[in-house]
Amino acid sequence: MVVSRRDDSLYIVVLDDGAGGADAARGSGLAGLADRVSSVDGRLDVDSPPGGPTTLTVELPCAP
């Protein structure tokens, strides 16, 4: 996990070593995470190619 801040945003990047294929739209726990991130005007990006790895990137607004 890597946490960083750039300008007015906080970034959280999580990388796993799984098999890939994660999809935030399929009703998994990622859908709930996407809802929570969206509720604070954030953004969730899921990159999960078949064979892995899966990378989640969360961008959250934060005050300077």
C-alpha positions as protocol buffer text, in pm:
chain_id: "A"
residue {
  index: 1
  type: MET
  ca { x: 0 y: 0 z: 0 }
}
residue {
  index: 2
  type: VAL
  ca { x: 124 y: 347 z: -88 }
}
residue {
  index: 3
  type: VAL
  ca { x: -35 y: 667 z: 42 }
}
residue {
  index: 4
  type: SER
  ca { x: 61 y: 1003 z: -103 }
}
residue {
  index: 5
  type: ARG
  ca { x: -72 y: 1354 z: -131 }
}
residue {
  index: 6
  type: ARG
  ca { x: -62 y: 1572 z: -441 }
}
residue {
  index: 7
  type: ASP
  ca { x: -215 y: 1917 z: -445 }
}
residue {
  index: 8
  type: ASP
  ca { x: -568 y: 1887 z: -303 }
}
residue {
  index: 9
  type: SER
  ca { x: -594 y: 1507 z: -327 }
}
residue {
  index: 10
  type: LEU
  ca { x: -495 y: 1209 z: -117 }
}
residue {
  index: 11
  type: TYR
  ca { x: -404 y: 894 z: -314 }
}
residue {
  index: 12
  type: ILE
  ca { x: -414 y: 541 z: -179 }
}
residue {
  index: 13
  type: VAL
  ca { x: -279 y: 264 z: -404 }
}
residue {
  index: 14
  type: VAL
  ca { x: -319 y: -102 z: -308 }
}
residue {
  index: 15
  type: LEU
  ca { x: -159 y: -379 z: -515 }
}
residue {
  index: 16
  type: ASP
  ca { x: -216 y: -751 z: -461 }
}
residue {
  index: 17
  type: ASP
  ca { x: -68 y: -1066 z: -606 }
}
residue {
  index: 18
  type: GLY
  ca { x: -397 y: -1240 z: -680 }
}
residue {
  index: 19
  type: ALA
  ca { x: -536 y: -1386 z: -1000 }
}
residue {
  index: 20
  type: GLY
  ca { x: -703 y: -1066 z: -1121 }
}
residue {
  index: 21
  type: GLY
  ca { x: -1053 y: -1033 z: -1257 }
}
residue {
  index: 22
  type: ALA
  ca { x: -1183 y: -804 z: -980 }
}
residue {
  index: 23
  type: ASP
  ca { x: -1476 y: -586 z: -1088 }
}
residue {
  index: 24
  type: ALA
  ca { x: -1628 y: -310 z: -877 }
}
residue {
  index: 25
  type: ALA
  ca { x: -1952 y: -333 z: -1075 }
}
residue {
  index: 26
  type: ARG
  ca { x: -2026 y: -701 z: -1005 }
}
residue {
  index: 27
  type: GLY
  ca { x: -2165 y: -663 z: -654 }
}
residue {
  index: 28
  type: SER
  ca { x: -1845 y: -753 z: -474 }
}
residue {
  index: 29
  type: GLY
  ca { x: -1708 y: -570 z: -173 }
}
residue {
  index: 30
  type: LEU
  ca { x: -1548 y: -336 z: -424 }
}
residue {
  index: 31
  type: ALA
  ca { x: -1892 y: -201 z: -516 }
}
residue {
  index: 32
  type: GLY
  ca { x: -1943 y: -97 z: -154 }
}
residue {
  index: 33
  type: LEU
  ca { x: -1598 y: 59 z: -145 }
}
residue {
  index: 34
  type: ALA
  ca { x: -1676 y: 251 z: -464 }
}
residue {
  index: 35
  type: ASP
  ca { x: -1998 y: 381 z: -304 }
}
residue {
  index: 36
  type: ARG
  ca { x: -1814 y: 500 z: 7 }
}
residue {
  index: 37
  type: VAL
  ca { x: -1539 y: 668 z: -194 }
}
residue {
  index: 38
  type: SER
  ca { x: -1799 y: 838 z: -413 }
}
residue {
  index: 39
  type: SER
  ca { x: -1990 y: 963 z: -108 }
}
residue {
  index: 40
  type: VAL
  ca { x: -1695 y: 1191 z: -23 }
}
residue {
  index: 41
  type: ASP
  ca { x: -1649 y: 1305 z: -385 }
}
residue {
  index: 42
  type: GLY
  ca { x: -1360 y: 1064 z: -438 }
}
residue {
  index: 43
  type: ARG
  ca { x: -1274 y: 829 z: -722 }
}
residue {
  index: 44
  type: LEU
  ca { x: -1194 y: 456 z: -725 }
}
residue {
  index: 45
  type: ASP
  ca { x: -1005 y: 299 z: -1013 }
}
residue {
  index: 46
  type: VAL
  ca { x: -979 y: -81 z: -1034 }
}
residue {
  index: 47
  type: ASP
  ca { x: -721 y: -231 z: -1269 }
}
residue {
  index: 48
  type: SER
  ca { x: -748 y: -609 z: -1259 }
}
residue {
  index: 49
  type: PRO
  ca { x: -641 y: -788 z: -1575 }
}
residue {
  index: 50
  type: PRO
  ca { x: -689 y: -1167 z: -1597 }
}
residue {
  index: 51
  type: GLY
  ca { x: -388 y: -1328 z: -1434 }
}
residue {
  index: 52
  type: GLY
  ca { x: -340 y: -1029 z: -1202 }
}
residue {
  index: 53
  type: PRO
  ca { x: -223 y: -835 z: -1027 }
}
residue {
  index: 54
  type: THR
  ca { x: -510 y: -616 z: -911 }
}
residue {
  index: 55
  type: THR
  ca { x: -438 y: -251 z: -838 }
}
residue {
  index: 56
  type: LEU
  ca { x: -686 y: -27 z: -658 }
}
residue {
  index: 57
  type: THR
  ca { x: -629 y: 346 z: -672 }
}
residue {
  index: 58
  type: VAL
  ca { x: -839 y: 573 z: -453 }
}
residue {
  index: 59
  type: GLU
  ca { x: -831 y: 949 z: -497 }
}
residue {
  index: 60
  type: LEU
  ca { x: -988 y: 1152 z: -217 }
}
residue {
  index: 61
  type: PRO
  ca { x: -1020 y: 1529 z: -195 }
}
residue {
  index: 62
  type: CYS
  ca { x: -840 y: 1685 z: 100 }
}
residue {
  index: 63
  type: ALA
  ca { x: -789 y: 2039 z: 215 }
}
residue {
  index: 64
  type: PRO
  ca { x: -448 y: 2195 z: 154 }
}
